[in-house]
Short mmCIF file of C-alpha atoms and ligand atoms in Angstrom, two decimals:
data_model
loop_
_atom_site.label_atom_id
_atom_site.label_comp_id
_atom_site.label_asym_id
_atom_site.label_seq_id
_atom_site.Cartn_x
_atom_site.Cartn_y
_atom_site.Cartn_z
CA UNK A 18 -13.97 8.41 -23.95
CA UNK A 19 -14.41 12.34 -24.12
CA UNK A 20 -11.57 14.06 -24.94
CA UNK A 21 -9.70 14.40 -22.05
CA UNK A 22 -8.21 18.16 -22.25
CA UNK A 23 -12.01 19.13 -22.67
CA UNK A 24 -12.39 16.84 -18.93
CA UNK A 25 -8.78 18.10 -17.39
CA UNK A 26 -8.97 21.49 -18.79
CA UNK A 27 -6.00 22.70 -21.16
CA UNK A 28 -2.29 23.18 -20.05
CA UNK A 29 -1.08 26.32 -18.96
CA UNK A 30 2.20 27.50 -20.36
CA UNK A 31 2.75 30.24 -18.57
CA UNK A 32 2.38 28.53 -15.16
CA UNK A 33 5.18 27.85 -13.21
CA UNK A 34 4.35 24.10 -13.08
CA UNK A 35 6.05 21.74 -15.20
CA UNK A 36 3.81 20.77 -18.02
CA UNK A 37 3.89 17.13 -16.57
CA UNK A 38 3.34 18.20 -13.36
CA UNK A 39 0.04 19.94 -14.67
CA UNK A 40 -0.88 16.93 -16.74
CA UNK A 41 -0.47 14.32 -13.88
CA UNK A 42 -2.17 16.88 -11.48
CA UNK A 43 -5.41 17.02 -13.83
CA UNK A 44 -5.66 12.97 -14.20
CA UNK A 45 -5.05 12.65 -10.51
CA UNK A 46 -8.14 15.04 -9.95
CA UNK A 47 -10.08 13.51 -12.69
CA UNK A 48 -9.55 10.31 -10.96
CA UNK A 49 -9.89 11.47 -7.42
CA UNK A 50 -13.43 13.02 -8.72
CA UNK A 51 -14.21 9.66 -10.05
CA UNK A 52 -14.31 11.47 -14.07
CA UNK A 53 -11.70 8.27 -15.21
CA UNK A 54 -12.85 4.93 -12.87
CA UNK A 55 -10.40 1.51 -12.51
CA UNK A 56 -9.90 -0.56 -15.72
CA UNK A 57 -10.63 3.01 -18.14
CA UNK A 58 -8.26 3.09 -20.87
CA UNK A 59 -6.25 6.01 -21.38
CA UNK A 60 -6.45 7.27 -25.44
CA UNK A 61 -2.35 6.80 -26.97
CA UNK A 62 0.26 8.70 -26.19
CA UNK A 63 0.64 10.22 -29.52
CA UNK A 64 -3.27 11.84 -29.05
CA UNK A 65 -2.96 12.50 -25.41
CA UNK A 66 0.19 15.05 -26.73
CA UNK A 67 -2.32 16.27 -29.56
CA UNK A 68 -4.99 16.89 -26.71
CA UNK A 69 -3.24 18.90 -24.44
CA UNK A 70 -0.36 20.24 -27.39
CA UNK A 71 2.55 18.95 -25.52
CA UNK A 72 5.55 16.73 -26.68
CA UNK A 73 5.24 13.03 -26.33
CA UNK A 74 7.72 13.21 -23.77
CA UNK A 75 5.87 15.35 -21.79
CA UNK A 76 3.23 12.84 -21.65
CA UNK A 77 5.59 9.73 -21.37
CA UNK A 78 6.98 11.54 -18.08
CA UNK A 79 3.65 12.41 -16.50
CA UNK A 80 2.34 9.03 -17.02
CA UNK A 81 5.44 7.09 -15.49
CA UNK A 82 4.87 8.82 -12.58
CA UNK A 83 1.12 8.14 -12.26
CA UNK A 84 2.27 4.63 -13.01
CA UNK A 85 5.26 4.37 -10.58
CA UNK A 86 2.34 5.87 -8.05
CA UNK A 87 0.27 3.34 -8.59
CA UNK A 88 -2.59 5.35 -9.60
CA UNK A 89 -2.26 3.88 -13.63
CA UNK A 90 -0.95 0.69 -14.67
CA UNK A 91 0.86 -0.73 -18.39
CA UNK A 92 -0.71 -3.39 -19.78
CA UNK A 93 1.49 -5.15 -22.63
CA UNK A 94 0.34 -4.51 -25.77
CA UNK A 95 -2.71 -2.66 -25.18
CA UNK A 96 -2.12 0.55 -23.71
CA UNK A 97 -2.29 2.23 -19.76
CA UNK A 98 -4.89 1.99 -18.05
CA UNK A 99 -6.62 3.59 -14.17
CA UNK A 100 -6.02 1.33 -11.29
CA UNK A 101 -8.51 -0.18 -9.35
CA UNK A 102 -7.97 0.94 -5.83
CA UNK A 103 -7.19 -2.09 -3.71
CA UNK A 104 -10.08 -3.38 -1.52
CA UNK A 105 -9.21 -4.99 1.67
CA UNK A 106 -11.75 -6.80 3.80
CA UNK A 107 -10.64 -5.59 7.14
CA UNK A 108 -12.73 -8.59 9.15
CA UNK A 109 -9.93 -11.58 6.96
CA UNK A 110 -7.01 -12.32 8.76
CA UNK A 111 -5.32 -12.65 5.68
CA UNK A 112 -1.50 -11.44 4.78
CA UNK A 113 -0.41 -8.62 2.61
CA UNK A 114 0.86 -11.58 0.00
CA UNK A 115 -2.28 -13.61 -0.09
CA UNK A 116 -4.14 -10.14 -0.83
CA UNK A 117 -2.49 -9.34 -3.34
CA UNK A 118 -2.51 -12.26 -5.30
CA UNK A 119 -6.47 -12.85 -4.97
CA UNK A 120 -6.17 -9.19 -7.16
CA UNK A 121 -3.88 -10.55 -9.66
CA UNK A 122 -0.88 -8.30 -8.24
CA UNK A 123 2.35 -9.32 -8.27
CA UNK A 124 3.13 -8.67 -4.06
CA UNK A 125 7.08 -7.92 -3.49
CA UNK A 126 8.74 -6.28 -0.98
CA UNK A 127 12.07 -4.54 -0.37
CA UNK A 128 13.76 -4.65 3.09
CA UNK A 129 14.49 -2.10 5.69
CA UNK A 130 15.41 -4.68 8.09
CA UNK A 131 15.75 -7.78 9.66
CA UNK A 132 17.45 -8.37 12.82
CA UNK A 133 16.61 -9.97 16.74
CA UNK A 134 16.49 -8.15 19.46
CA UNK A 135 14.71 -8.13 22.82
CA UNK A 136 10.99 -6.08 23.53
CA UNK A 137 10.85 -2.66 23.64
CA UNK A 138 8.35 -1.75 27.13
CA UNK A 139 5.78 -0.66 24.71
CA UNK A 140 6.25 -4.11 22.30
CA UNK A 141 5.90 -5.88 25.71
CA UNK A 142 2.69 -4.27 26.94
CA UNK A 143 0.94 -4.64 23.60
CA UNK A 144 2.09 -8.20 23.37
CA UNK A 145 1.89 -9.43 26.85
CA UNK A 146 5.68 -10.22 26.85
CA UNK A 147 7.96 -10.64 29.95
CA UNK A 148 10.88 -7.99 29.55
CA UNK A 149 13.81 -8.93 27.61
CA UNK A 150 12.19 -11.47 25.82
CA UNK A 151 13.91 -12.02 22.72
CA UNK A 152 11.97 -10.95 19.26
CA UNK A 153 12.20 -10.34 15.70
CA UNK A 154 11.83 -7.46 13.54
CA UNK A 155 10.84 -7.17 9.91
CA UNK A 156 10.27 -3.98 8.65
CA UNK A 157 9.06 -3.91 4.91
CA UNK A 158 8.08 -1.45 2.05
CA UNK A 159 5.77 -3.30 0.34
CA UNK A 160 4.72 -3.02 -3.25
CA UNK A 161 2.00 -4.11 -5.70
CA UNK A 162 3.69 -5.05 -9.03
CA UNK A 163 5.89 -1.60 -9.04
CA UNK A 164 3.98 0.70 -7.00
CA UNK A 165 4.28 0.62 -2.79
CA UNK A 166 1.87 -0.06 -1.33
CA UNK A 167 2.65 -0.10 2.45
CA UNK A 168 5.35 0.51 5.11
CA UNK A 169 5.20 -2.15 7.42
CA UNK A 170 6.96 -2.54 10.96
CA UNK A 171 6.19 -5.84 12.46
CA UNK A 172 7.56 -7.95 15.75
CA UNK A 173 7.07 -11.38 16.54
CA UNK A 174 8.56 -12.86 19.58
CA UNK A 175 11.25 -15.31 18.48
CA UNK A 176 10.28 -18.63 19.68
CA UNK A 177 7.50 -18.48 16.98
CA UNK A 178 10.35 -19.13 13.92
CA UNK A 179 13.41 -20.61 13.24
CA UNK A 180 15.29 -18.17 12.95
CA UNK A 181 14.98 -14.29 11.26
CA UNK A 182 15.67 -15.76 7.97
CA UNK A 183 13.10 -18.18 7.72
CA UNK A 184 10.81 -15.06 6.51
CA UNK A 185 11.66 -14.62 2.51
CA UNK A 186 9.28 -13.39 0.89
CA UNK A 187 6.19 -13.53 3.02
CA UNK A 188 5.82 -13.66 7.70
CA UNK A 189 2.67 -15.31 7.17
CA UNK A 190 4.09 -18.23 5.14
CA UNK A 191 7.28 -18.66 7.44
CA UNK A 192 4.73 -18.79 10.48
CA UNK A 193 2.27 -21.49 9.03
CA UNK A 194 5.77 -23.27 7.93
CA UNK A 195 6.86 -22.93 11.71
CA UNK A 196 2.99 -24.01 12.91
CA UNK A 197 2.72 -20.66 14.71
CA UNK A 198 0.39 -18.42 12.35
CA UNK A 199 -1.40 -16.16 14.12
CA UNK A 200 -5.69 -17.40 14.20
CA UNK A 201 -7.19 -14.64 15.60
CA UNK A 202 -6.24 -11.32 15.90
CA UNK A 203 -7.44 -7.28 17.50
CA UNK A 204 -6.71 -4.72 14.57
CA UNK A 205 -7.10 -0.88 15.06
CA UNK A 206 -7.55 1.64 12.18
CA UNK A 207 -6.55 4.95 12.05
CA UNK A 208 -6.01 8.08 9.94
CA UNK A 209 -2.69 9.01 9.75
CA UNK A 210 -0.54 11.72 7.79
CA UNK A 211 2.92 11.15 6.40
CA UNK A 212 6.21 12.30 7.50
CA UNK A 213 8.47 12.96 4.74
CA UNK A 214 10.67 10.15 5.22
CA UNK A 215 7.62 8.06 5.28
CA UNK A 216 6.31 9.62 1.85
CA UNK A 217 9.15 9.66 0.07
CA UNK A 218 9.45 5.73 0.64
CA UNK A 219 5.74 5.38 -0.53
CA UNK A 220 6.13 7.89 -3.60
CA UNK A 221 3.57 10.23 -1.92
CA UNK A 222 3.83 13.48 -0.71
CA UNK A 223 4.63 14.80 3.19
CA UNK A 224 1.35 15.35 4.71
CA UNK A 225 -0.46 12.86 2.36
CA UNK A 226 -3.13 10.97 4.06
CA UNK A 227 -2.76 7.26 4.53
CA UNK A 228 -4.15 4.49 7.23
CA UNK A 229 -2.42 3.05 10.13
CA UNK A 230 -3.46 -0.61 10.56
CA UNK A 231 -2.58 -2.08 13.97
CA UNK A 232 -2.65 -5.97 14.19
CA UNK A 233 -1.72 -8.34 16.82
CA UNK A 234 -2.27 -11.79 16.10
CA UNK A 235 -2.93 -14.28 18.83
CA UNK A 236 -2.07 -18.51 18.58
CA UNK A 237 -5.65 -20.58 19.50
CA UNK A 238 -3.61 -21.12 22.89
CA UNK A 239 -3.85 -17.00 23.25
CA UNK A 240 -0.53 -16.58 23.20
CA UNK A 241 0.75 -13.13 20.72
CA UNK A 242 2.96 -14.10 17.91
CA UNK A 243 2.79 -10.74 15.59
CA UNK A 244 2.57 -7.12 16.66
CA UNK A 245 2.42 -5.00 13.49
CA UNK A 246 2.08 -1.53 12.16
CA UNK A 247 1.11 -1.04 8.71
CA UNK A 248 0.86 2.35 6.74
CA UNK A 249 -0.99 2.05 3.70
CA UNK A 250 -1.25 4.32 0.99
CA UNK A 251 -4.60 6.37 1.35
CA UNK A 252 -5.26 7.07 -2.58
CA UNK A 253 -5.04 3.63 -3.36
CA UNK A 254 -6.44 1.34 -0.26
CA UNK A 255 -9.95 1.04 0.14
CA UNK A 256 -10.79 -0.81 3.63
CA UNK A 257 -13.77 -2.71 3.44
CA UNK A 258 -15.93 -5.02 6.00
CA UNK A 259 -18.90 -6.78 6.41
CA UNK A 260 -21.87 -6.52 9.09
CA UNK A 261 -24.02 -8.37 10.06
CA UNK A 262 -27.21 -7.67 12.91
CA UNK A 263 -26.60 -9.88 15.48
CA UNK A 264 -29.89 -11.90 16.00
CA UNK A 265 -32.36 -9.88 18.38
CA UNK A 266 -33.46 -11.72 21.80
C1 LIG B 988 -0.76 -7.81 6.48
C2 LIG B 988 -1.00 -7.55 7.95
C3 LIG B 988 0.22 -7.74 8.80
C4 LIG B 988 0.90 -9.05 8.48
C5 LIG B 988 1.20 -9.14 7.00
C6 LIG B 988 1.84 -10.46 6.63
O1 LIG B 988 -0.10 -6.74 5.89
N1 LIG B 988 -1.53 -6.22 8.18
O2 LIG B 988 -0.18 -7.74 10.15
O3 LIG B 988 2.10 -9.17 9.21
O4 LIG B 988 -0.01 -9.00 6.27
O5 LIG B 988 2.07 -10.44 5.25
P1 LIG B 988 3.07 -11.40 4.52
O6 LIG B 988 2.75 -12.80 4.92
O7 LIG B 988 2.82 -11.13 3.07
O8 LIG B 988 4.46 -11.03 4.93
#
């Protein structure tokens, strides 16, 4: 690879940006303008600091934070490297954990809460629920080995599990357990921009783009069992489907 302070451009001492701050700003750029694609190593630490004539420090903070981002990643033994950006096909009614796995990320998740209440007049419009009808509610940030990857807000009308516990580490896997996973399902995309409390969850920035996935997931008997609301980091989710021409008359 070039050097990269001749790609980035040299740090600026006299600029009231941190030197890190500078440093991750150029790689995010370089990455964002597609100079440094997934799977590109990243030269040492020790030459990166000779580069742009900064401590190692210096570079050992700017990288963590790329790497608690999401936008790099450690490998053992052999150095930090670009993330790929995640591509989901948006026609697979898959879960977040199955996703991640077919990538070869480790999916977690940390919990903003579980608890049972009763539809909200919005919940039971979208999900063709009487009112008062008693329901679940997991809301989840979701990571990718250490970097979030998602906030996600989802209900499912309590008579599809066992109880609120039953979901550990993944809803999907406590619904097939409970023989009510969702087989079909409506999904609406949108652009959305983040509210601080929503960035500072995701380790973005307020005012960040990301995408607002809508899903509600219908049993083959057409009865809802999931409404769910999933913001997903824009820098690092690609959404992908498949067409096909429907045959001509
Ligand atoms: C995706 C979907 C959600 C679904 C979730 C289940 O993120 N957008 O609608 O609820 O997967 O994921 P898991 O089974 O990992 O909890």
């Amino acid at each position: 690879m070039n050097s990269l302070a001749a790609l980035i451009g040299r740090l600026d001492e006299t600029n009231n940006l941190p030197l890190y701050q500078q440093l991750q700003r150029g790689l995010r750029q370089a990455i964002e303008n597609k100079l440094l694609g997934p799977d590109d190593a990243l030269p040492p630490e020790r030459d990166l600091a000779e580069q742009f004539r900064v401590s190692r420090i210096t570079v050992r903070k700017a990288l963590d934070g790329l790497v608690s981002e999401g936008l790099l990643t450690r490998k053992q033994g052999s150095g930090t490297f670009i993330s790929g950006r995640v591509e989901k096909n948006f026609s697979k009614l898959t879960s977040f954990t199955e996703d991640m796995i077919a990538r070869g990320r480790a999916p977690r998740s940390s919990w903003l809460r579980k608890s049972k209440g009763s539809v909200t007049p919005e919940e039971s419009l979208t999900m063709g629920l009487s009112p008062g009808t008693p329901v679940y509610r997991f809301h989840r940030l979701r990571f990718a080995d250490d970097a979030p990857m998602a906030l996600e807000y989802c209900t499912v009308p309590a008579f599809c599990l066992p109880s609120a516990d039953a979901v550990e580490s993944s809803l999907y896997a406590a619904l097939e357990m409970a023989g009510h996973r969702p087989t079909r399902a409506l999904q609406r995309l949108r652009a959305v921009l983040f509210t601080a409390e929503q960035a500072e969850l995701l380790r973005a920035h307020e005012h960040d783009a990301g995408l607002l996935v809508e899903r509600r997931g219908f049993l083959p008997d057409g009865r809802a069992v999931e409404f769910s609301q999933s913001y997903y980091r824009g820098d690092i989710y690609d959404f992908v489907a498949e067409l096909n021409a429907s045959e001509l008359e």
